[in-house]
Each structure stands twice: as structure tokens, then as C-alpha cells.
């Protein structure tokens, strides 16, 4: 009788559980039994592993073989267990030393020819292994860079099972050649890129290295107030609603927001990369996402595609793919009301909990939301002499699709007016470029981070209202105008807190130590849309 064990990782959302893969050989009729709550793709690994072992030059044991996946109560799926199963079987058959694999985490799919194919979710899997105390991992060669992002872990990237057997047995390592023809896309990367998961649809608009062309804010003609709102949103992490007629530039503004956000920190990069790796939209060869992601789902998106879900174990939705970046909902009133209202919880908590029969998954979802909306179904309601024929009841129904509780969580509500002829022809001068605004945003965020050091918060939008009213106080008398608006019913209690947060951001942008009455006026005008003259006097400049 032979026994050996190896380790792999089962992913539940973006969190991993280390699984012990045990192989037991006993005398009897040759059979292969796999136990431990495997799904269909994992059950099929019996045939993949057998063919891969034989085609790698090793002998398949002709005995009763039982492979157990522990803990048995955790659902396990995917083809990433193949490598660990194969090594556990070879260890039980004494083809390799069982002691050499007992504390090694192995992640990878096996082809019938013995090649090791990459799988999704390598980064979160290796993170889970490191947290569990494992220091050696074996992954496919194509994902070795992704696994190496985890500090304190020794990573071995292999191209085939034959190579891994040689390494574990202290034998000469064969040189495996790529079988794909030159000039053709590598079929080995097919498992990393899931069709329809986001590539080409805006879910991975910014490259992982931050390279390539980014739309520049200088391309936007006029729109001084929306430009200010964009800088305030980026500096403080405030959600933004852009409303106005078609062609005013709402989409152009939203597309330029991610470029003025600061570069992700190391921890934020790992969080974003883990989500993109699990979702299958991490570009090959770019293992670490360093720029804020940009996600722009179509207005026909379902609630499951926005917040996460699907058959079996829930998968990340758009709110998770936009984690630490921008979620842009163009034509927001055209989205399903249920889908929009499902955003209310992650907007507050920064994560989403999806419960299904297969399990409960907690996914990160701290994003900056930008809504773009027309004033009515035809879009001409606010234009003088434009011929809007929408009846008042239709206009009210259209605007009511953005519910009050959802809008109460949006700090900035800006009307984007049509561009004038002078601005379009450049007679009013070009606005600030992305680089200039991004530098000012970085300075404002650094000022906020210094003020909030040691609190666990990094941006003004995360500060609780109690702190704003008791510890982080505005200048004396600065809140009089906001208090009057609250008494008149223009602001809720949550709305007052959000005005204070925006005011702190406005103060950070102009380099002030605390908000003055003018900053509160700017924040009120950006939230309520009621002109108070503050923006005309220069806003945060």
C-alpha cells in the first residue's frame, strides 16, 4: 500500500482555502476514485491526469487508487487541481519521493500530452497558501510572474509534468519546446482569457502597466463646473452624477476620470489583480495592475452581472471589477431599477456579499461610481426651443428611475450644459490637461492621507459623519448655510455628512487646513445643483 499527499487551493470568490490532495494505493482491481466534493470539471481530471502521466513517460499504477480532497466540506471546482493530483498519485506509486511534495502547493491544469496549462486565480490562490504558512508553490510557467508577486514564497514555474517530475527526482530537467506555431496566438493562454468576461467591453480599459493612450481632459471643450466636479470626485473618492442633454460631453468626462486617479498602492494593486485574475480578464504578460480600472457595463446589464452571481459559486460582477477604480453607468435611467438599487449596499460598505445555494462569497467593491443621465427620454427637456414633446408624467417617471436612496449616496450632482460655439472652436482657451489635474489630485490625496493617518481611512469619502462633526471640524460659522438647507428639507442627515466630506476635499484641493464657508458653499452647490455663486467665484482653484 502507498500513500502520498500534495496541496492545492480551492477558490471561493477571491479568497482561497488550502486543500490537501491525498492519494492512496491498495491491492485490487484497477480503479480511480475521486472524493471530496469535486465539481464536474474536477471529476474529469481523472482522465486528464492518467493520460498526462502516461504521456510524460511515467507508469500508471495498476491498483485501486483513491484520491481524497480535504477538507471534504469545501466545494472544489476547476482544473487547477490536476497538477497536485498527478504528483500525489506518483508519490503514492513511489515514482517521486512523497516527502518532496508534502508541503508544496501545486496549481495547474494538465493537458493530455503532459503540458501544464495556466489557470485563472493564481494570485489569490498563492496569497491563501502564503497566509496558511506554505512557502513553496508550483505553477504553470505562464503565471509564474503573477505568483511571484506574493512575498516570502518560492515559486517554480514549469512547462510540463515531465519537467516537474525531473525537478522533484533530482534528474536532468528536459527542455520542453512550445508547440504553438510562430505568429499564432498561444493556445496555452486560452484558460486565462474568458470570452465575454470583460476584454473589449470596457472592463479592462486601462492596461495593467498604465501604458498606451489615455483620453486627455484637454480634449473636453468648456465645462468648467463638470471639470471641477471630476477633480473633487477623484481627490476625495466621491460618487458623481452627470446630467444633461445628449452630446454635452458626459461620456467624454467620465472616460477621463480614471486617468486622473492616483496610481494604485502595492496593496491596492494586489487586491485589483486578484479580482481580475479570478474573473479571467488579467492580460497575459502583465501580472500586476497598477492603474485604476475602468468598468463601463451596458445599460442592459443584469443585477447579477453588476453585483456578482451566476450559476454555482458566485463570480465577480462589475462592482468588483471596478474595485479601486471607476464604475461608469452611461444612460443610468435605462438600467434595471433592481440592478441600480442593488448598488446601494456596496456603495456604503465597500464590499458585496453574494449568497447562493453553492455558498456565500464576499467580494471587494470599493469603487467610484459615475452616473450619466439625460433629463428626459428624448434628452431635450432642458433645452430652450429644442422641441421636447415628452409629457410631464413621462419625464417624472424617467427621472424617478434613479431612486432617492441611491441619489442620496451620490455626493456630486452636476448639470452638463451644451457646449457653446466659442468653447467648441477653442476661442475660450483649452482647459487643464489630465497631467495637471492628476498632479493636483495627488497633492490633495496626500494631504488627506496625512490628516487621516492611523485611522484606517485614506480618502474623505470614507470618514464617518460622527468624526466630521466632533473631531474634524470646519471653521467656526462655516456650516450655517448647510444647516439652513437641512432645516428646509434640502438635505438629509446623510446628505449633510456628505457635504462635509466634499467640503474637506475642496479645501484639500486649494491647500487649506480646514473647510471655510466658501468650501461649504461649493460642496452644497455641487450636491444640490442650486446656484449659490460659489462656483462662479472660482470654486476650489
Short mmCIF file of C-alpha atoms in Angstrom, two decimals:
data_model
loop_
_atom_site.label_atom_id
_atom_site.label_comp_id
_atom_site.label_asym_id
_atom_site.label_seq_id
_atom_site.Cartn_x
_atom_site.Cartn_y
_atom_site.Cartn_z
CA UNK A 1 0.00 0.00 0.00
CA UNK A 2 1.28 3.51 -0.92
CA UNK A 3 0.22 6.89 0.34
CA UNK A 4 1.26 10.45 -0.53
CA UNK A 5 -0.15 13.92 -0.29
CA UNK A 6 0.27 17.25 -2.02
CA UNK A 7 -1.52 20.56 -1.64
CA UNK A 8 -3.58 22.85 -3.84
CA UNK A 9 -6.03 25.72 -3.30
CA UNK A 10 -9.80 25.96 -3.73
CA UNK A 11 -11.03 29.47 -4.55
CA UNK A 12 -14.28 30.78 -3.11
CA UNK A 13 -14.74 34.13 -4.79
CA UNK A 14 -11.37 35.84 -4.39
CA UNK A 15 -10.50 34.02 -1.17
CA UNK A 16 -8.70 30.67 -1.09
CA UNK A 17 -8.71 27.58 1.09
CA UNK A 18 -5.70 25.25 1.08
CA UNK A 19 -6.78 21.74 0.09
CA UNK A 20 -4.79 18.62 0.91
CA UNK A 21 -4.77 16.19 -2.03
CA UNK A 22 -4.28 12.65 -0.66
CA UNK A 23 -3.60 9.60 -2.85
CA UNK A 24 -3.93 6.05 -1.55
CA UNK A 25 -2.97 2.86 -3.47
CA UNK A 26 -4.29 -0.54 -2.39
CA UNK A 27 -4.21 -4.00 -3.97
CA UNK A 28 -7.30 -4.75 -6.00
CA UNK A 29 -8.97 -4.15 -9.33
CA UNK A 30 -7.53 -1.09 -11.06
CA UNK A 31 -9.86 1.86 -10.48
CA UNK A 32 -9.61 5.59 -9.90
CA UNK A 33 -11.98 7.15 -7.34
CA UNK A 34 -12.04 10.89 -6.61
CA UNK A 35 -13.80 12.07 -3.45
CA UNK A 36 -14.08 15.36 -1.56
CA UNK A 37 -16.98 17.33 -3.12
CA UNK A 38 -15.49 17.84 -6.62
CA UNK A 39 -17.47 19.50 -9.42
CA UNK A 40 -17.82 18.19 -12.98
CA UNK A 41 -14.59 19.72 -14.30
CA UNK A 42 -12.66 18.30 -11.34
CA UNK A 43 -14.17 14.82 -11.76
CA UNK A 44 -12.93 14.85 -15.36
CA UNK A 45 -9.38 15.33 -14.05
CA UNK A 46 -9.18 11.53 -13.61
CA UNK A 47 -8.87 11.07 -17.37
CA UNK A 48 -6.63 14.11 -17.87
CA UNK A 49 -4.22 13.06 -15.14
CA UNK A 50 -4.00 9.44 -16.30
CA UNK A 51 -3.19 10.44 -19.90
CA UNK A 52 -0.73 13.14 -18.79
CA UNK A 53 1.20 10.74 -16.51
CA UNK A 54 1.49 8.08 -19.22
CA UNK A 55 2.49 10.58 -21.92
CA UNK A 56 5.12 12.02 -19.58
CA UNK A 57 6.96 8.69 -19.51
CA UNK A 58 5.78 7.52 -16.07
CA UNK A 59 3.95 4.29 -15.33
CA UNK A 60 0.33 4.49 -14.21
CA UNK A 61 -0.24 2.28 -11.11
CA UNK A 62 -2.48 -0.71 -11.84
CA UNK A 63 -4.07 -0.78 -8.41
CA UNK A 64 -7.10 0.54 -6.63
CA UNK A 65 -6.49 4.30 -6.43
CA UNK A 66 -8.41 6.67 -4.19
CA UNK A 67 -7.76 10.42 -4.27
CA UNK A 68 -9.31 12.48 -1.47
CA UNK A 69 -9.60 16.26 -1.31
CA UNK A 70 -9.63 17.58 2.25
CA UNK A 71 -11.44 19.34 3.82
CA UNK A 72 -14.29 17.43 2.22
CA UNK A 73 -16.90 20.03 3.20
CA UNK A 74 -15.44 22.77 0.97
CA UNK A 75 -16.77 22.85 -2.62
CA UNK A 76 -13.96 22.36 -5.13
CA UNK A 77 -14.04 23.13 -8.80
CA UNK A 78 -11.91 23.86 -11.82
CA UNK A 79 -8.96 22.16 -13.42
CA UNK A 80 -6.31 23.76 -11.21
CA UNK A 81 -6.06 20.63 -9.04
CA UNK A 82 -4.67 18.45 -11.86
CA UNK A 83 -1.01 19.02 -11.03
CA UNK A 84 -1.44 18.22 -7.34
CA UNK A 85 -3.47 15.08 -8.12
CA UNK A 86 -0.84 13.82 -10.56
CA UNK A 87 2.03 14.37 -8.11
CA UNK A 88 0.11 12.76 -5.24
CA UNK A 89 -0.52 9.67 -7.39
CA UNK A 90 3.13 9.49 -8.48
CA UNK A 91 4.20 9.90 -4.84
CA UNK A 92 1.95 7.04 -3.74
CA UNK A 93 3.43 4.92 -6.57
CA UNK A 94 6.93 5.89 -5.33
CA UNK A 95 7.87 7.38 -8.70
CA UNK A 96 8.77 10.53 -6.76
CA UNK A 97 9.62 10.96 -3.08
CA UNK A 98 6.39 11.61 -1.09
CA UNK A 99 8.33 13.81 1.33
CA UNK A 100 9.33 16.13 -1.53
CA UNK A 101 5.71 17.12 -2.27
CA UNK A 102 4.03 17.01 1.14
CA UNK A 103 4.46 20.74 1.82
CA UNK A 104 4.33 22.04 -1.74
CA UNK A 105 1.26 23.83 -3.12
CA UNK A 106 0.63 22.94 -6.77
CA UNK A 107 -1.71 24.82 -9.09
CA UNK A 108 -2.18 24.00 -12.76
CA UNK A 109 -4.18 22.15 -15.39
CA UNK A 110 -2.72 19.19 -17.27
CA UNK A 111 -3.12 18.57 -20.95
CA UNK A 112 -3.32 15.01 -22.23
CA UNK A 113 0.24 15.36 -23.54
CA UNK A 114 1.54 16.32 -20.07
CA UNK A 115 1.89 20.04 -20.67
CA UNK A 116 0.95 22.26 -17.73
CA UNK A 117 -1.67 24.81 -18.73
CA UNK A 118 -2.30 28.08 -16.85
CA UNK A 119 -5.50 28.64 -14.87
CA UNK A 120 -7.27 31.71 -13.52
CA UNK A 121 -6.91 32.92 -9.94
CA UNK A 122 -3.25 32.09 -9.36
CA UNK A 123 -2.54 35.27 -7.35
CA UNK A 124 -5.36 34.83 -4.77
CA UNK A 125 -4.53 31.13 -4.56
CA UNK A 126 -0.86 31.80 -3.76
CA UNK A 127 -1.88 34.53 -1.30
CA UNK A 128 -4.06 31.98 0.52
CA UNK A 129 -1.20 29.47 0.56
CA UNK A 130 1.20 32.06 1.98
CA UNK A 131 -1.29 33.03 4.71
CA UNK A 132 -1.59 29.34 5.61
CA UNK A 133 2.18 29.11 6.09
CA UNK A 134 3.26 27.40 2.86
CA UNK A 135 6.47 28.70 1.28
CA UNK A 136 6.81 26.62 -1.90
CA UNK A 137 4.42 26.72 -4.83
CA UNK A 138 4.47 25.18 -8.30
CA UNK A 139 2.52 26.96 -11.03
CA UNK A 140 2.40 26.97 -14.84
CA UNK A 141 5.28 28.84 -16.41
CA UNK A 142 2.96 31.49 -17.90
CA UNK A 143 1.65 32.53 -14.45
CA UNK A 144 4.94 32.41 -12.54
CA UNK A 145 5.21 36.21 -12.65
CA UNK A 146 1.76 36.54 -11.11
CA UNK A 147 2.60 34.09 -8.32
CA UNK A 148 5.93 35.83 -7.65
CA UNK A 149 4.04 38.97 -6.57
CA UNK A 150 3.44 37.31 -3.19
CA UNK A 151 6.40 38.00 -0.89
CA UNK A 152 8.09 35.18 1.03
CA UNK A 153 7.06 32.42 -1.38
CA UNK A 154 9.42 30.39 -3.56
CA UNK A 155 7.81 29.95 -6.98
CA UNK A 156 8.65 27.23 -9.51
CA UNK A 157 7.18 27.71 -12.97
CA UNK A 158 7.01 24.53 -15.04
CA UNK A 159 6.07 23.89 -18.64
CA UNK A 160 5.23 20.18 -18.35
CA UNK A 161 4.66 17.39 -15.87
CA UNK A 162 7.83 15.76 -17.20
CA UNK A 163 9.85 18.77 -16.06
CA UNK A 164 8.27 18.72 -12.59
CA UNK A 165 8.99 15.01 -12.15
CA UNK A 166 12.64 15.62 -13.05
CA UNK A 167 12.94 18.50 -10.57
CA UNK A 168 11.36 16.51 -7.73
CA UNK A 169 13.52 13.46 -8.51
CA UNK A 170 16.82 15.37 -8.91
CA UNK A 171 17.08 14.27 -12.54
CA UNK A 172 18.17 16.33 -15.57
CA UNK A 173 15.33 18.69 -16.50
CA UNK A 174 14.21 18.21 -20.12
CA UNK A 175 13.88 21.25 -22.32
CA UNK A 176 10.25 21.44 -23.42
CA UNK A 177 9.57 23.41 -26.60
CA UNK A 178 6.45 25.46 -27.27
CA UNK A 179 4.17 23.55 -29.63
CA UNK A 180 2.31 26.63 -30.90
CA UNK A 181 3.33 27.87 -34.32
CA UNK A 182 5.10 31.20 -34.52
CA UNK A 183 2.79 34.09 -35.32
CA UNK A 184 -0.30 32.45 -33.90
CA UNK A 185 -1.90 33.18 -30.52
CA UNK A 186 -0.77 30.75 -27.84
CA UNK A 187 -3.43 28.14 -27.10
CA UNK A 188 -1.88 27.75 -23.66
CA UNK A 189 -3.27 31.14 -22.65
CA UNK A 190 -6.86 30.29 -23.56
CA UNK A 191 -7.68 29.36 -19.97
CA UNK A 192 -6.69 32.79 -18.69
CA UNK A 193 -8.85 34.88 -21.00
CA UNK A 194 -12.55 34.12 -20.58
CA UNK A 195 -14.63 35.23 -23.59
CA UNK A 196 -17.24 37.79 -22.57
CA UNK A 197 -15.72 38.39 -19.13
CA UNK A 198 -14.71 41.94 -19.88
CA UNK A 199 -11.97 42.19 -22.52
CA UNK A 200 -13.07 44.63 -25.20
CA UNK A 201 -16.14 45.79 -23.27
CA UNK A 202 -14.56 48.47 -21.10
CA UNK A 203 -13.89 46.27 -18.06
CA UNK A 204 -10.14 46.39 -18.67
CA UNK A 205 -9.86 49.70 -20.43
CA UNK A 206 -6.59 50.78 -18.81
CA UNK A 207 -3.64 48.48 -19.36
CA UNK A 208 -2.10 46.85 -16.29
CA UNK A 209 1.15 48.79 -16.72
CA UNK A 210 -0.60 52.07 -17.33
CA UNK A 211 0.79 52.26 -20.88
CA UNK A 212 -0.89 53.31 -24.07
CA UNK A 213 -3.01 56.33 -24.98
CA UNK A 214 -5.32 57.81 -22.37
CA UNK A 215 -8.02 60.33 -23.30
CA UNK A 216 -6.91 63.78 -22.13
CA UNK A 217 -9.06 66.26 -20.22
CA UNK A 218 -7.75 68.98 -22.51
CA UNK A 219 -9.86 67.39 -25.27
CA UNK A 220 -13.06 68.46 -23.46
CA UNK A 221 -14.27 71.88 -24.59
CA UNK A 222 -15.54 74.20 -21.87
CA UNK A 223 -17.44 72.55 -18.96
CA UNK A 224 -15.64 74.29 -16.09
CA UNK A 225 -18.03 73.08 -13.38
CA UNK A 226 -18.02 69.42 -14.51
CA UNK A 227 -14.21 69.59 -14.67
CA UNK A 228 -14.13 70.79 -11.07
CA UNK A 229 -16.55 68.02 -10.07
CA UNK A 230 -14.27 65.47 -11.74
CA UNK A 231 -11.25 66.70 -9.75
CA UNK A 232 -13.25 66.69 -6.49
CA UNK A 233 -14.53 63.15 -7.20
CA UNK A 234 -11.02 61.86 -7.86
CA UNK A 235 -9.43 63.64 -4.89
CA UNK A 236 -11.99 62.54 -2.31
CA UNK A 237 -13.47 59.36 -3.78
CA UNK A 238 -16.92 60.94 -4.14
CA UNK A 239 -19.63 59.46 -6.38
CA UNK A 240 -20.77 61.66 -9.26
CA UNK A 241 -23.96 62.20 -11.30
CA UNK A 242 -23.64 63.96 -14.65
CA UNK A 243 -26.98 65.01 -16.11
CA UNK A 244 -27.59 66.91 -19.31
CA UNK A 245 -28.71 66.64 -22.93
CA UNK A 246 -27.08 64.27 -25.42
CA UNK A 247 -23.80 65.49 -26.90
CA UNK A 248 -22.87 67.75 -23.98
CA UNK A 249 -19.81 65.64 -23.08
CA UNK A 250 -20.93 63.46 -20.17
CA UNK A 251 -19.27 60.31 -21.51
CA UNK A 252 -16.10 62.17 -22.50
CA UNK A 253 -15.74 63.46 -18.94
CA UNK A 254 -16.37 60.07 -17.34
CA UNK A 255 -13.86 58.32 -19.60
CA UNK A 256 -11.14 60.68 -18.40
CA UNK A 257 -11.73 60.18 -14.69
CA UNK A 258 -9.66 57.01 -14.24
CA UNK A 259 -6.60 58.73 -15.72
CA UNK A 260 -6.56 61.44 -13.01
CA UNK A 261 -6.87 58.93 -10.17
CA UNK A 262 -3.59 58.24 -8.33
CA UNK A 263 -1.55 55.15 -9.14
CA UNK A 264 -2.60 52.20 -7.01
CA UNK A 265 -0.58 51.35 -3.92
CA UNK A 266 1.03 47.92 -3.66
CA UNK A 267 -1.80 46.55 -1.51
CA UNK A 268 -4.47 48.02 -3.78
CA UNK A 269 -2.70 46.58 -6.84
CA UNK A 270 -2.76 43.10 -5.31
CA UNK A 271 -6.47 43.44 -4.49
CA UNK A 272 -7.35 44.55 -8.03
CA UNK A 273 -5.10 41.96 -9.67
CA UNK A 274 -6.66 39.16 -7.60
CA UNK A 275 -10.18 40.11 -8.75
CA UNK A 276 -9.14 40.42 -12.40
CA UNK A 277 -7.27 37.10 -12.23
CA UNK A 278 -10.31 35.26 -10.89
CA UNK A 279 -12.57 36.93 -13.46
CA UNK A 280 -10.29 35.97 -16.34
CA UNK A 281 -9.55 39.47 -17.63
CA UNK A 282 -5.94 39.83 -16.45
CA UNK A 283 -3.86 40.47 -19.60
CA UNK A 284 -1.16 37.81 -20.12
CA UNK A 285 2.33 39.10 -19.53
CA UNK A 286 1.07 41.90 -17.29
CA UNK A 287 0.79 40.22 -13.89
CA UNK A 288 0.19 43.36 -11.78
CA UNK A 289 -2.49 46.01 -12.29
CA UNK A 290 -1.05 49.37 -11.25
CA UNK A 291 -3.63 51.78 -12.69
CA UNK A 292 -7.19 52.32 -11.51
CA UNK A 293 -9.52 50.07 -13.54
CA UNK A 294 -12.40 51.42 -15.60
CA UNK A 295 -15.61 49.45 -15.97
CA UNK A 296 -18.50 50.60 -18.19
CA UNK A 297 -21.22 47.93 -18.50
CA UNK A 298 -24.06 48.35 -20.99
CA UNK A 299 -27.40 49.51 -19.64
CA UNK A 300 -28.90 46.10 -20.42
CA UNK A 301 -26.68 44.52 -17.73
CA UNK A 302 -28.50 42.31 -15.23
CA UNK A 303 -28.31 42.66 -11.47
CA UNK A 304 -26.09 39.54 -11.29
CA UNK A 305 -23.62 40.96 -13.81
CA UNK A 306 -23.38 44.18 -11.80
CA UNK A 307 -23.04 42.91 -8.23
CA UNK A 308 -21.86 39.34 -8.92
CA UNK A 309 -23.53 35.96 -9.14
CA UNK A 310 -24.12 33.28 -11.73
CA UNK A 311 -24.67 29.55 -11.61
CA UNK A 312 -22.92 27.63 -8.85
CA UNK A 313 -20.32 29.59 -6.91
CA UNK A 314 -20.87 33.36 -7.44
CA UNK A 315 -18.41 35.18 -9.68
CA UNK A 316 -17.24 38.83 -9.50
CA UNK A 317 -19.56 41.40 -11.05
CA UNK A 318 -18.90 44.87 -12.46
CA UNK A 319 -18.71 46.46 -9.00
CA UNK A 320 -15.82 44.13 -8.12
CA UNK A 321 -14.10 44.55 -11.48
CA UNK A 322 -14.19 48.31 -10.80
CA UNK A 323 -12.66 47.86 -7.32
CA UNK A 324 -10.28 50.79 -6.58
CA UNK A 325 -11.33 52.32 -9.90
CA UNK A 326 -14.29 53.79 -11.79
CA UNK A 327 -17.70 52.22 -12.44
CA UNK A 328 -19.38 54.25 -15.19
CA UNK A 329 -23.09 53.72 -15.79
CA UNK A 330 -23.95 55.55 -19.01
CA UNK A 331 -27.66 56.14 -19.64
CA UNK A 332 -28.21 55.29 -15.98
CA UNK A 333 -32.06 55.60 -16.04
CA UNK A 334 -32.13 52.85 -18.69
CA UNK A 335 -30.66 50.33 -16.24
CA UNK A 336 -32.99 47.99 -14.37
CA UNK A 337 -34.32 49.61 -11.20
CA UNK A 338 -33.49 46.42 -9.26
CA UNK A 339 -29.93 46.49 -10.60
CA UNK A 340 -29.43 50.13 -9.64
CA UNK A 341 -30.85 49.70 -6.15
CA UNK A 342 -28.59 46.67 -5.63
CA UNK A 343 -25.65 49.11 -5.74
CA UNK A 344 -26.75 50.87 -2.56
CA UNK A 345 -25.17 48.36 -0.16
CA UNK A 346 -21.69 48.16 -1.81
CA UNK A 347 -21.63 51.96 -2.14
CA UNK A 348 -21.74 52.19 1.65
CA UNK A 349 -19.72 49.15 2.74
CA UNK A 350 -17.06 48.83 0.04
CA UNK A 351 -17.81 45.14 -0.48
CA UNK A 352 -20.63 42.92 -1.68
CA UNK A 353 -21.84 39.67 -0.13
CA UNK A 354 -23.48 37.30 -2.62
CA UNK A 355 -25.38 34.31 -1.22
CA UNK A 356 -26.20 31.32 -3.41
CA UNK A 357 -27.04 27.69 -2.73
CA UNK A 358 -23.43 26.75 -3.51
CA UNK A 359 -22.05 29.14 -0.91
CA UNK A 360 -21.68 32.71 0.29
CA UNK A 361 -18.96 34.87 -1.27
CA UNK A 362 -17.62 38.23 -0.06
CA UNK A 363 -16.17 40.28 -2.90
CA UNK A 364 -14.35 43.65 -2.69
CA UNK A 365 -16.26 46.55 -4.24
CA UNK A 366 -14.82 49.92 -3.21
CA UNK A 367 -15.32 51.86 -6.42
CA UNK A 368 -16.01 55.40 -7.59
CA UNK A 369 -19.40 55.47 -9.30
CA UNK A 370 -20.21 57.87 -12.13
CA UNK A 371 -23.79 58.09 -13.41
CA UNK A 372 -24.69 59.79 -16.68
CA UNK A 373 -28.33 60.63 -17.37
CA UNK A 374 -30.43 62.57 -19.85
CA UNK A 375 -33.14 64.85 -18.41
CA UNK A 376 -35.95 63.00 -20.23
CA UNK A 377 -36.43 60.10 -22.69
CA UNK A 378 -35.71 62.32 -25.70
CA UNK A 379 -32.96 64.26 -23.92
CA UNK A 380 -34.17 67.73 -24.93
CA UNK A 381 -36.21 68.63 -21.84
CA UNK A 382 -33.79 71.26 -20.51
CA UNK A 383 -33.03 72.84 -23.91
CA UNK A 384 -34.85 76.04 -24.84
CA UNK A 385 -36.63 75.75 -28.17
CA UNK A 386 -35.41 72.18 -28.78
CA UNK A 387 -38.90 70.76 -29.22
CA UNK A 388 -39.15 68.26 -26.35
CA UNK A 389 -42.52 66.51 -26.66
CA UNK A 390 -42.20 64.27 -23.59
CA UNK A 391 -45.30 64.67 -21.36
CA UNK A 392 -44.58 65.73 -17.77
CA UNK A 393 -45.63 62.32 -16.45
CA UNK A 394 -43.08 60.62 -18.73
CA UNK A 395 -40.34 62.99 -17.58
CA UNK A 396 -41.16 62.30 -13.91
CA UNK A 397 -41.17 58.53 -14.45
CA UNK A 398 -37.87 58.68 -16.31
CA UNK A 399 -36.13 60.74 -13.62
CA UNK A 400 -37.65 58.60 -10.84
CA UNK A 401 -35.80 55.54 -12.14
CA UNK A 402 -32.84 56.85 -10.15
CA UNK A 403 -34.30 56.31 -6.69
CA UNK A 404 -33.95 58.77 -3.83
CA UNK A 405 -31.93 56.38 -1.61
CA UNK A 406 -29.46 55.80 -4.46
CA UNK A 407 -29.07 59.51 -5.24
CA UNK A 408 -28.66 60.27 -1.54
CA UNK A 409 -25.41 58.30 -1.72
CA UNK A 410 -24.14 60.41 -4.64
CA UNK A 411 -22.10 63.35 -3.32
CA UNK A 412 -21.81 65.37 -6.53
CA UNK A 413 -24.69 66.13 -8.90
CA UNK A 414 -23.67 68.30 -11.82
CA UNK A 415 -25.61 69.55 -14.81
CA UNK A 416 -23.56 69.32 -18.03
CA UNK A 417 -24.81 72.12 -20.27
CA UNK A 418 -24.43 72.09 -24.06
CA UNK A 419 -21.06 73.31 -25.28
CA UNK A 420 -21.06 76.85 -26.65
CA UNK A 421 -19.71 77.71 -30.07
CA UNK A 422 -16.86 79.72 -28.56
CA UNK A 423 -15.72 76.82 -26.39
CA UNK A 424 -16.04 74.28 -29.20
CA UNK A 425 -13.92 76.39 -31.55
CA UNK A 426 -11.31 76.90 -28.84
CA UNK A 427 -11.82 80.64 -28.51
CA UNK A 428 -12.16 80.33 -24.75
CA UNK A 429 -8.81 78.56 -24.46
CA UNK A 430 -8.06 74.94 -23.71
CA UNK A 431 -8.80 73.55 -20.28
CA UNK A 432 -6.26 71.94 -17.99
CA UNK A 433 -4.70 68.69 -19.17
CA UNK A 434 -5.03 65.34 -17.42
CA UNK A 435 -1.46 65.59 -16.13
CA UNK A 436 -2.09 68.95 -14.43
CA UNK A 437 -5.33 67.83 -12.78
CA UNK A 438 -3.83 64.48 -11.76
CA UNK A 439 -0.96 66.26 -10.00
CA UNK A 440 -3.40 68.42 -8.05
CA UNK A 441 -5.43 65.33 -7.14
CA UNK A 442 -2.30 63.56 -5.87
CA UNK A 443 -1.45 66.53 -3.67
CA UNK A 444 -4.98 66.65 -2.25
CA UNK A 445 -4.97 62.91 -1.53
CA UNK A 446 -1.59 63.17 0.16
CA UNK A 447 -2.92 65.98 2.37
CA UNK A 448 -5.98 63.89 3.29
CA UNK A 449 -3.87 60.77 3.94
CA UNK A 450 -1.61 62.73 6.30
CA UNK A 451 -4.62 64.07 8.20
CA UNK A 452 -6.25 60.62 8.41
CA UNK A 453 -3.05 58.70 9.26
CA UNK A 454 -3.65 55.98 11.83
CA UNK A 455 -7.45 55.99 11.41
CA UNK A 456 -7.78 53.29 8.74
CA UNK A 457 -9.34 55.76 6.28
CA UNK A 458 -7.49 57.08 3.26
CA UNK A 459 -10.00 59.37 1.50
CA UNK A 460 -12.52 61.92 2.73
CA UNK A 461 -15.45 59.88 1.41
CA UNK A 462 -14.66 57.11 3.93
CA UNK A 463 -14.72 59.31 7.06
CA UNK A 464 -17.82 58.69 9.23
CA UNK A 465 -20.12 61.63 9.85
CA UNK A 466 -19.58 61.46 13.61
CA UNK A 467 -15.88 62.20 13.13
CA UNK A 468 -16.69 65.15 10.87
CA UNK A 469 -18.99 66.67 13.49
CA UNK A 470 -16.82 66.05 16.56
CA UNK A 471 -13.13 65.84 15.64
CA UNK A 472 -12.56 67.07 12.09
CA UNK A 473 -14.36 70.40 12.47
CA UNK A 474 -14.87 73.07 9.84
CA UNK A 475 -14.13 76.73 10.53
CA UNK A 476 -16.46 78.45 13.03
CA UNK A 477 -19.72 79.52 11.37
CA UNK A 478 -18.92 77.72 8.10
CA UNK A 479 -21.91 75.37 8.40
CA UNK A 480 -24.66 77.98 8.69
CA UNK A 481 -25.75 77.67 5.07
CA UNK A 482 -25.77 73.84 5.23
CA UNK A 483 -27.78 73.89 8.45
CA UNK A 484 -30.39 76.15 6.83
CA UNK A 485 -30.67 73.74 3.88
CA UNK A 486 -31.20 70.86 6.29
CA UNK A 487 -33.98 72.73 8.10
CA UNK A 488 -35.66 73.47 4.76
CA UNK A 489 -35.55 69.78 3.82
CA UNK A 490 -33.00 70.17 1.02
CA UNK A 491 -30.52 67.94 2.89
CA UNK A 492 -30.91 64.74 4.87
CA UNK A 493 -28.66 63.84 7.78
CA UNK A 494 -26.64 61.65 5.43
CA UNK A 495 -26.60 64.50 2.93
CA UNK A 496 -25.13 66.89 5.50
CA UNK A 497 -22.33 64.43 6.26
CA UNK A 498 -21.59 64.08 2.58
CA UNK A 499 -21.48 67.86 2.13
CA UNK A 500 -18.89 67.99 4.91
CA UNK A 501 -16.81 65.31 3.20
CA UNK A 502 -16.91 67.16 -0.11
CA UNK A 503 -16.02 70.42 1.65
CA UNK A 504 -12.90 68.80 3.12
CA UNK A 505 -11.93 67.65 -0.37
CA UNK A 506 -12.47 71.13 -1.79
CA UNK A 507 -10.26 72.51 1.00
CA UNK A 508 -7.58 69.89 0.25
CA UNK A 509 -7.59 70.86 -3.44
CA UNK A 510 -6.90 74.50 -2.61
CA UNK A 511 -4.33 73.62 0.08
CA UNK A 512 -6.34 74.83 3.11
CA UNK A 513 -6.09 73.35 6.59
CA UNK A 514 -9.85 73.09 7.09
CA UNK A 515 -13.07 73.97 5.23
CA UNK A 516 -14.23 77.59 5.22
CA UNK A 517 -17.73 78.88 4.45
CA UNK A 518 -16.78 79.15 0.76
CA UNK A 519 -15.84 75.46 0.67
CA UNK A 520 -19.19 74.53 2.22
CA UNK A 521 -20.95 76.65 -0.42
CA UNK A 522 -19.07 74.88 -3.22
CA UNK A 523 -19.96 71.49 -1.73
CA UNK A 524 -23.64 72.48 -1.40
CA UNK A 525 -23.77 73.73 -4.98
CA UNK A 526 -22.14 70.54 -6.29
CA UNK A 527 -24.61 68.40 -4.35
CA UNK A 528 -27.90 70.25 -4.71
CA UNK A 529 -27.36 71.92 -8.08
CA UNK A 530 -28.72 75.19 -6.68
CA UNK A 531 -26.57 78.10 -7.83
CA UNK A 532 -25.03 79.99 -4.88
CA UNK A 533 -22.31 81.92 -6.70
CA UNK A 534 -19.51 79.86 -5.11
CA UNK A 535 -18.51 78.12 -8.34
CA UNK A 536 -18.59 81.36 -10.27
CA UNK A 537 -16.06 82.80 -7.78
CA UNK A 538 -13.51 80.14 -8.62
CA UNK A 539 -14.54 77.02 -6.72
CA UNK A 540 -11.54 75.02 -5.49
CA UNK A 541 -8.94 76.82 -7.58
#
